[in-house]
Short mmCIF file of C-alpha atoms in Angstrom, two decimals:
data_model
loop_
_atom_site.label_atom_id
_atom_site.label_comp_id
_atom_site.label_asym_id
_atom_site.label_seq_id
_atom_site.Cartn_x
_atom_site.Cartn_y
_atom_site.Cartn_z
CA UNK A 81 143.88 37.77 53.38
CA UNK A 82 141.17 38.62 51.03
CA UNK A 83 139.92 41.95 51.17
CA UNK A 84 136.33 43.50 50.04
CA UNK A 85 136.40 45.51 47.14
CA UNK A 86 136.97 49.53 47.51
CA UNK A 87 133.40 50.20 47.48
CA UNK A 88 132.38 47.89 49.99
CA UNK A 89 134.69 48.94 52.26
CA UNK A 90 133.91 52.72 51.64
CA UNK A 91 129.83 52.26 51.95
CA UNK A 92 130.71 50.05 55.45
CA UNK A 93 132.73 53.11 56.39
CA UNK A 94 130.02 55.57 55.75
CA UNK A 95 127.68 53.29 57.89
CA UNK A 96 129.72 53.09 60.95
CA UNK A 97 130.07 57.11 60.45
CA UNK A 98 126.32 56.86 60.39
CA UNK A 99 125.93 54.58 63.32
CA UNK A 100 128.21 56.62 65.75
CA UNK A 101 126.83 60.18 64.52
CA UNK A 102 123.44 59.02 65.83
CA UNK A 103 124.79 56.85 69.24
CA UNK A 104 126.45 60.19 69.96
CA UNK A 105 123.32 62.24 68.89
CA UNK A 106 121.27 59.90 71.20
CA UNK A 107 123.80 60.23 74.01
CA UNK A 108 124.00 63.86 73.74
CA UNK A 109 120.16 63.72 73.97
CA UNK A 110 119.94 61.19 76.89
CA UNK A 111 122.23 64.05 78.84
CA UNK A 112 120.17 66.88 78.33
CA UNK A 113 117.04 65.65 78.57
CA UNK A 114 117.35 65.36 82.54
CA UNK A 115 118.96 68.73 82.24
CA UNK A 116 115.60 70.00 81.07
CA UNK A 117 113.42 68.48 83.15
CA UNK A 118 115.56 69.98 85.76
CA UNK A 119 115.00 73.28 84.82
CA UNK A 120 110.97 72.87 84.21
CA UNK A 121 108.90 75.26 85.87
CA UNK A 122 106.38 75.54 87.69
CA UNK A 123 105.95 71.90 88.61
CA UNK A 124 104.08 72.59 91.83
CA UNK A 125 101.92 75.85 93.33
CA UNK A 126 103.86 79.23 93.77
CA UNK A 127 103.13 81.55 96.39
CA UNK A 128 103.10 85.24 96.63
CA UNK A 129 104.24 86.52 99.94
CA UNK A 130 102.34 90.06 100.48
CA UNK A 131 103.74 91.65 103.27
CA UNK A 132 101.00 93.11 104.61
CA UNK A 133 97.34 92.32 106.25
CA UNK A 134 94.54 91.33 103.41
CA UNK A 135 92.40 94.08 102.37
CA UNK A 136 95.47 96.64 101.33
CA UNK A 137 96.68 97.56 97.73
CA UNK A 138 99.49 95.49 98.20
CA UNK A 139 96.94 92.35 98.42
CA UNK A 140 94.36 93.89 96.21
CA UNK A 141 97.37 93.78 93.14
CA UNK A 142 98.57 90.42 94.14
CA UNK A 143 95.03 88.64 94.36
CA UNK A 144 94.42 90.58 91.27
CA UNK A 145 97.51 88.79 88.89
CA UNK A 146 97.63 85.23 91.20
CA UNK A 147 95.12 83.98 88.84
CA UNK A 148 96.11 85.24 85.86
CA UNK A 149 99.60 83.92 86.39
CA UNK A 150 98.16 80.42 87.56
CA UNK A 151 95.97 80.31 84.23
CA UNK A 152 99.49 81.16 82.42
CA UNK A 153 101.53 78.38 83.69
CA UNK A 154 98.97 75.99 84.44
CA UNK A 155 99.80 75.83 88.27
CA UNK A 156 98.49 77.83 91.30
CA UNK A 157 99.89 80.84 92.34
CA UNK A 158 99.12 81.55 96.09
CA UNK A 159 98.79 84.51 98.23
CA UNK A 160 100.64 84.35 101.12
CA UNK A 161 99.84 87.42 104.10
CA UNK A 162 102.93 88.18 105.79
CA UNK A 163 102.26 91.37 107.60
CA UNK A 164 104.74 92.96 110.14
CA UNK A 165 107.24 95.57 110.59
CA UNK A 166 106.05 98.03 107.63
CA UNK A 167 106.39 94.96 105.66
CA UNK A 168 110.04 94.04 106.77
CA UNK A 169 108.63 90.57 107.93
CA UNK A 170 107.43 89.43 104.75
CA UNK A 171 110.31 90.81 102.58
CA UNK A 172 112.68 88.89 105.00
CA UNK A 173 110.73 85.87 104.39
CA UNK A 174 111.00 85.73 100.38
CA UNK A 175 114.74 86.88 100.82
CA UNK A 176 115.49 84.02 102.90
CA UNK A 177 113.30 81.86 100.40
CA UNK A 178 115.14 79.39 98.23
CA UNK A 179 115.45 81.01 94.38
CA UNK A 180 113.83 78.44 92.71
CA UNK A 181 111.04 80.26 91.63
CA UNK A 182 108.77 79.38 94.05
CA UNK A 183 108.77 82.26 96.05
CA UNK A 184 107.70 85.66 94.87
CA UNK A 185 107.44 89.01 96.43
CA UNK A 186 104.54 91.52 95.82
CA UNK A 187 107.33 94.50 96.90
CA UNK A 188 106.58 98.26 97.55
CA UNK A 189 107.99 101.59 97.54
CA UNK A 190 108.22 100.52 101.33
CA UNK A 191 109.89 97.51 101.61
CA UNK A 192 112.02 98.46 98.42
CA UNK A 193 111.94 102.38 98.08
CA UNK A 194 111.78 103.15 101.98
CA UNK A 195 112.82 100.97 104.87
CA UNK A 196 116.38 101.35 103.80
CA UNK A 197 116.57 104.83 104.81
CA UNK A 198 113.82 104.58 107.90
CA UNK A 199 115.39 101.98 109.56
CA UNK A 200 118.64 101.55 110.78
CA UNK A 201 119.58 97.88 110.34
CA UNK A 202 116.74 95.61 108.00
CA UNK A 203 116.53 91.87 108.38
CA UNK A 204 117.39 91.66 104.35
CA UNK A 205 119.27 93.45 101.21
CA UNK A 206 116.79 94.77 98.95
CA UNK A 207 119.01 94.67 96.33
CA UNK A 208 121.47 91.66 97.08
CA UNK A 209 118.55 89.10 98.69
CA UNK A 210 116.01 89.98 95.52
CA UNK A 211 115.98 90.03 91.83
CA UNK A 212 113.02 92.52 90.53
CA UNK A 213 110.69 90.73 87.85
CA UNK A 214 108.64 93.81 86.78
CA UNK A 215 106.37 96.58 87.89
CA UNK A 216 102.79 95.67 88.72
CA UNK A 217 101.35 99.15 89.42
CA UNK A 218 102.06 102.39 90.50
CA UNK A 219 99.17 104.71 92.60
CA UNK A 220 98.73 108.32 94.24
CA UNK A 221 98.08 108.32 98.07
CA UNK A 222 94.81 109.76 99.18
CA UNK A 223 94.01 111.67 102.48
CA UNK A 224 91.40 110.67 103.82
CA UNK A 225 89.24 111.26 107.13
CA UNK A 226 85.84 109.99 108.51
CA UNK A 227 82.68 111.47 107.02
CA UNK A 228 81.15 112.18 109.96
CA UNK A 229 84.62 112.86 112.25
CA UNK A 230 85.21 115.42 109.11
CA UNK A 231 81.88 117.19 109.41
CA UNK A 232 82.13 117.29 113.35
CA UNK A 233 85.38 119.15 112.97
CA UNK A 234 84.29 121.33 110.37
CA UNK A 235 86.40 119.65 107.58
CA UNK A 236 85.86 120.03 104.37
CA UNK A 237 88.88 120.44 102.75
CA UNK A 238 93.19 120.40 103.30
CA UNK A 239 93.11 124.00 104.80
CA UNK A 240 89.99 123.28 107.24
CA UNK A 241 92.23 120.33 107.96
CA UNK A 242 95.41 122.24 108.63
CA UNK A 243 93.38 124.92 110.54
CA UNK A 244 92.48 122.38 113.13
CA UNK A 245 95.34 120.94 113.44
CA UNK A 246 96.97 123.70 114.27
CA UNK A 247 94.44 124.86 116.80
CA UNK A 248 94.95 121.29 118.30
CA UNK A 249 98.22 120.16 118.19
CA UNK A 250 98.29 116.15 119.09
CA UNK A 251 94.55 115.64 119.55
CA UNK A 252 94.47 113.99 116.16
CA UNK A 253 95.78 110.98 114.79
CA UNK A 254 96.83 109.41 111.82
CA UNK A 255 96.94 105.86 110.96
CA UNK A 256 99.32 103.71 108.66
CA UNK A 257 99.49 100.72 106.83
CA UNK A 258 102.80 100.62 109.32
CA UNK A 259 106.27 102.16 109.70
CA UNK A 260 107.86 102.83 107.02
CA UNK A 261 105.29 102.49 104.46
CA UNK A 262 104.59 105.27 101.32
CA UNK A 263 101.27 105.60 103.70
CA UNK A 264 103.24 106.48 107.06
CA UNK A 265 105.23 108.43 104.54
CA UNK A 266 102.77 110.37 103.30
CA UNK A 267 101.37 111.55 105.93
CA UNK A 268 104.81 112.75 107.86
CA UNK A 269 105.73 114.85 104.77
CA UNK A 270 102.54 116.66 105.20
CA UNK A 271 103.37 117.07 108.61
CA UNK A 272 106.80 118.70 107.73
CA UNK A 273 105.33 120.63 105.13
CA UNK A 274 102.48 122.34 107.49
CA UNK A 275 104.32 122.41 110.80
CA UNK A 276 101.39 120.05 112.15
CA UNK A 277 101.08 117.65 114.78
CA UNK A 278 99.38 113.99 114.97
CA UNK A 279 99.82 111.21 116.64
CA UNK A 280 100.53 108.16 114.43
CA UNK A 281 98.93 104.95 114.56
CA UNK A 282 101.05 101.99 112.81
CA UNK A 283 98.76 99.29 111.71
CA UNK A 284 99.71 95.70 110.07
CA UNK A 285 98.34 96.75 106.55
CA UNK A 286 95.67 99.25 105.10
CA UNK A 287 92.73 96.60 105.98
CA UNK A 288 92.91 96.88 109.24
CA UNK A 289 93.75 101.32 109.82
CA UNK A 290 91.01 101.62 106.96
CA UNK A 291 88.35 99.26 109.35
CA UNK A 292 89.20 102.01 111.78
CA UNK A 293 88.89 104.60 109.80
CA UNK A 294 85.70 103.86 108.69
CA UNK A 295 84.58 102.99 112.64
CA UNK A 296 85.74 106.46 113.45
CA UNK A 297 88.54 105.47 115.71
CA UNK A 298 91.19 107.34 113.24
CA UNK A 299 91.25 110.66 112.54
CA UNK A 300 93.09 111.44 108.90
CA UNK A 301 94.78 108.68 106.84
CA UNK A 302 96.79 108.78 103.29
CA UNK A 303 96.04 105.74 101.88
CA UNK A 304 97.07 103.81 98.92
CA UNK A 305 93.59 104.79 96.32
CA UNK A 306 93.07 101.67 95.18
CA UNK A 307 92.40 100.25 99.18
CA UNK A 308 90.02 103.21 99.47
CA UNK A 309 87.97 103.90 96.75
CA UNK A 310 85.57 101.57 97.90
CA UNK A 311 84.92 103.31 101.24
CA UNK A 312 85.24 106.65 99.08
CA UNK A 313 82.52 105.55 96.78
CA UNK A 314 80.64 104.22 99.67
CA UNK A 315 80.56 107.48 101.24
CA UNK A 316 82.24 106.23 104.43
CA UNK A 317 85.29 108.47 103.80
CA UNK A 318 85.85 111.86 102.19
CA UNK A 319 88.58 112.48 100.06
CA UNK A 320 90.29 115.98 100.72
CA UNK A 321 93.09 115.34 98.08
CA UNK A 322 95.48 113.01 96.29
CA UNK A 323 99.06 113.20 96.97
CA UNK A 324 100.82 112.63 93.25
CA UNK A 325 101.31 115.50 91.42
CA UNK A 326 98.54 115.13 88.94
CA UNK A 327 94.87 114.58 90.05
CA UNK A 328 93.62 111.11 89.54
CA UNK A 329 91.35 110.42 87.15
CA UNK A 330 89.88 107.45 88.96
CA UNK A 331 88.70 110.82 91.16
CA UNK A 332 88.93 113.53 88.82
CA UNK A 333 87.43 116.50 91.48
CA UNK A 334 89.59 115.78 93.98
CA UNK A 335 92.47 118.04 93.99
CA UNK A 336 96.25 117.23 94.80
CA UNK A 337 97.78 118.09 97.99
CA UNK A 338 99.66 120.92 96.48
CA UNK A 339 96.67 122.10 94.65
CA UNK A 340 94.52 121.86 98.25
CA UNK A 341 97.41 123.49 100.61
CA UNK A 342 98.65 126.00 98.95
CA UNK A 343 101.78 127.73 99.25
CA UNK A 344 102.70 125.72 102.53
CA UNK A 345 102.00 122.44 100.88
CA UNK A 346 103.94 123.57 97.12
CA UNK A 347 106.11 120.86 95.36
CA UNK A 348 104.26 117.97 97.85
CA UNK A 349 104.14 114.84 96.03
CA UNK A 350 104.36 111.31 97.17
CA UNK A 351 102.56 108.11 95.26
CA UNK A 352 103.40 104.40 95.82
CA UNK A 353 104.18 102.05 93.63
CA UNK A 354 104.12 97.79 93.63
CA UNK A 355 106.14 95.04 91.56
CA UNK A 356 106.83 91.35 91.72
CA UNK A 357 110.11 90.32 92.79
CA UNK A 358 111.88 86.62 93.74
CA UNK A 359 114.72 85.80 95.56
CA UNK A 360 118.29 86.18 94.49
CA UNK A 361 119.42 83.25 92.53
CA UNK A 362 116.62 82.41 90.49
CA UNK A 363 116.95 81.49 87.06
CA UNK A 364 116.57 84.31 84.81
CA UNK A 365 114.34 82.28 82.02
CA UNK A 366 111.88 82.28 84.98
CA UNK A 367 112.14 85.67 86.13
CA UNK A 368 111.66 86.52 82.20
CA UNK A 369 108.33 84.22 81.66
CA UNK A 370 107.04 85.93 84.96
CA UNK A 371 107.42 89.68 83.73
CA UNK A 372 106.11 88.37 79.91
CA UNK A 373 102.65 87.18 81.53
CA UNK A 374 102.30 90.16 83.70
CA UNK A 375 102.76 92.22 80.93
CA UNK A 376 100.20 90.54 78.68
CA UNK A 377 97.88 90.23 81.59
CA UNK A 378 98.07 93.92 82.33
CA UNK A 379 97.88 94.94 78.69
CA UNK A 380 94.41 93.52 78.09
CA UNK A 381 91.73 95.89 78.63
CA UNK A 382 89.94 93.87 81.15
CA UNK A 383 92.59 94.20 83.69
CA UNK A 384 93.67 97.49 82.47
CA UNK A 385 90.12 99.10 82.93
CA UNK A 386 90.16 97.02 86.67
CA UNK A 387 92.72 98.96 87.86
CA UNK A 388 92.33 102.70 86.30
CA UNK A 389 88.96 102.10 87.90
CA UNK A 390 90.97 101.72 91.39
CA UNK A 391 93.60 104.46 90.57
CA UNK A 392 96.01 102.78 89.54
CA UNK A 393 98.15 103.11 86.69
CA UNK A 394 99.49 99.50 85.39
CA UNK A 395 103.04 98.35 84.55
CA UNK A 396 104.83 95.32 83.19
CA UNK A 397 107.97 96.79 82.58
CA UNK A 398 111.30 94.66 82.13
CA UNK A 399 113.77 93.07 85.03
CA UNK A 400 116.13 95.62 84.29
CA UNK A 401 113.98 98.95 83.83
CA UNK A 402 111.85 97.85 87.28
CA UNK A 403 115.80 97.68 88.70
CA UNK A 404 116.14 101.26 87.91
CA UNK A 405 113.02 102.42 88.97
CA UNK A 406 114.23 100.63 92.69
CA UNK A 407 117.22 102.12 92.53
CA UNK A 408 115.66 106.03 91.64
CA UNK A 409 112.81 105.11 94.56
CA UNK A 410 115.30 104.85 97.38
CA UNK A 411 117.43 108.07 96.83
CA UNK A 412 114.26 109.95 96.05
CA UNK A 413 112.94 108.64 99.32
CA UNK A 414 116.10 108.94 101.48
CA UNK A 415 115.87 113.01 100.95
CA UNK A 416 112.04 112.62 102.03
CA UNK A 417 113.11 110.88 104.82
CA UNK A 418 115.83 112.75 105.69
CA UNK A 419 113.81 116.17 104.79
CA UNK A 420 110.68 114.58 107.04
CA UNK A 421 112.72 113.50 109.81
CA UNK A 422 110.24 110.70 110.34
CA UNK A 423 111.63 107.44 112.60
CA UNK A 424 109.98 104.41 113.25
CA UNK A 425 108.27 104.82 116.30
#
């Protein structure tokens, strides 16, 4: 049979080479592009579940980023009020939440730092039903009464305040955001610290024990700053002190607890803090892009001067440093708890 010459045969040989290096390029291509589109995200809206009523920090932070994030990706990011059970409720709802990114979690020192030492069994894992995306914000507490409750007492600072309390052990209250919460907290370390007595008054979320407050059906609360500053500023409350260790300067002559009680009140410290989480499972590209465009949202000096105006000091640190901080939160808080001896009533 008649062949073709050497170099015929060699160049058809380099075609075919040619040809099947790009039908197996094309293939490869025709696999993973479905792959990708798999994996896009987001494709529809994405909710945040807060876990408390509207009107609280908690909600303050998360409608605060829900449309920076939607102007990121392009797609809406939802709040979602969840209140109930010192924010147990909503936490159970985004752990039970498929991890497809879709689902989100404005957490707190509560329903991350707390309610595993408070409560005896919780409807979820904090740390095996969640993967932490980043820190959104930490704040100081502030006690705070009713103007005119405070002046009809004769309050006007921590030690008029622990004065009558004494005198009237169980005639004042104390509201909450709910049990559990840094709020609730707050308020029963004080009570530890000063041998004092009030009744607490568990609410579904700051908005509602602050509309109390400011009604004058509340007697002392120790509130998340940001959540108060505009009844502060309205002159509806006074503030008799902030409860980190350092005064705020969002309210720079207003002392800290420890600087207002003196020697019964010495070491007292207790701020809250609030980060984005999403259920276990979801793809760690996504939990990365989420904690990139908080970060650049909370680095601009927009948002930045937003919430130093509020008292609050922003984050937007990574997956794996916000896991830490959890994990640092709830033994720190399991001695409080322990040292408080405060149950969920």
């Amino acid at each position: 049979m008649h062949q073709a010459p050497r170099s015929l045969r060699a160049s058809r040989r380099t075609a075919l080479h040619a040809f099947l290096t790009l039908a197996l390029a094309g293939g490869a291509a025709a696999w993973i592009a479905p792959t990708h589109a798999q994996t896009a995200w987001p494709t529809k809206p994405v909710r945040i579940v807060v876990p408390f009523a509207p009107g609280g920090t908690t909600d303050i932070l998360a409608r605060a980023m829900a449309p920076e994030l939607s102007k990121a990706f392009g797609q809406q990011f939802i709040v979602d009020n969840r209140a109930g059970a010192g924010g147990n409720v909503g936490a159970e709802v985004v752990a039970k939440s498929p991890g497809d990114g879709y689902t989100l979690l404005m957490g707190t020192v509560g329903t991350h730092g707390i309610n595993r030492a408070l409560y005896a069994k919780l409807p979820y894992d904090p740390i095996k039903d969640f993967v932490p995306i980043t820190l959104v914000a930490a704040v100081p507490n502030v006690m705070v009464m009713n103007v005119d409750k405070a002046k009809a007492l004769g309050v006007a600072n921590v030690q008029d305040f622990i004065r009558v309390a004494k005198a009237q052990p169980g005639k004042l209250n104390m509201a909450s955001s709910g049990n559990g919460t840094s709020i609730h907290l707050a308020g029963e370390l004080f009570k530890s610290m000063t041998g004092t007595y009030m009744l607490h008054l568990p609410y579904r979320g700051s908005g509602p024990a602050l509309m109390d407050m400011v009604a004058g059906n509340a007697d002392v609360m120790f509130d998340n700053l940001p959540s108060s500053m505009a009844q502060i500023k309205a002159g509806k409350l006074t503030a008799l002190a902030v409860t980190s260790s350092e005064r705020s300067s969002a309210l720079p002559d207003v002392p800290t607890v420890e600087q207002a009680g003196g020697a019964l009140l010495k070491g007292y410290e207790a701020s809250s803090w609030f980060g984005l989480l999403a259920p276990a499972g979801t793809p760690q590209d996504i939990v990365n892009r989420v904690q990139q465009e908080v970060a650049k949202s909370l680095a601009t000096p927009a948002m930045k001067e937003r919430l130093v105006a509020q008292g609050a000091i922003p984050g937007g640190n990574t997956p794996a440093e916000f896991a830490r901080h959890i994990d640092s939160e709830h033994k720190k808080w399991a001695q409080v708890v322990k040292t408080s001896g405060a149950k969920v009533d």
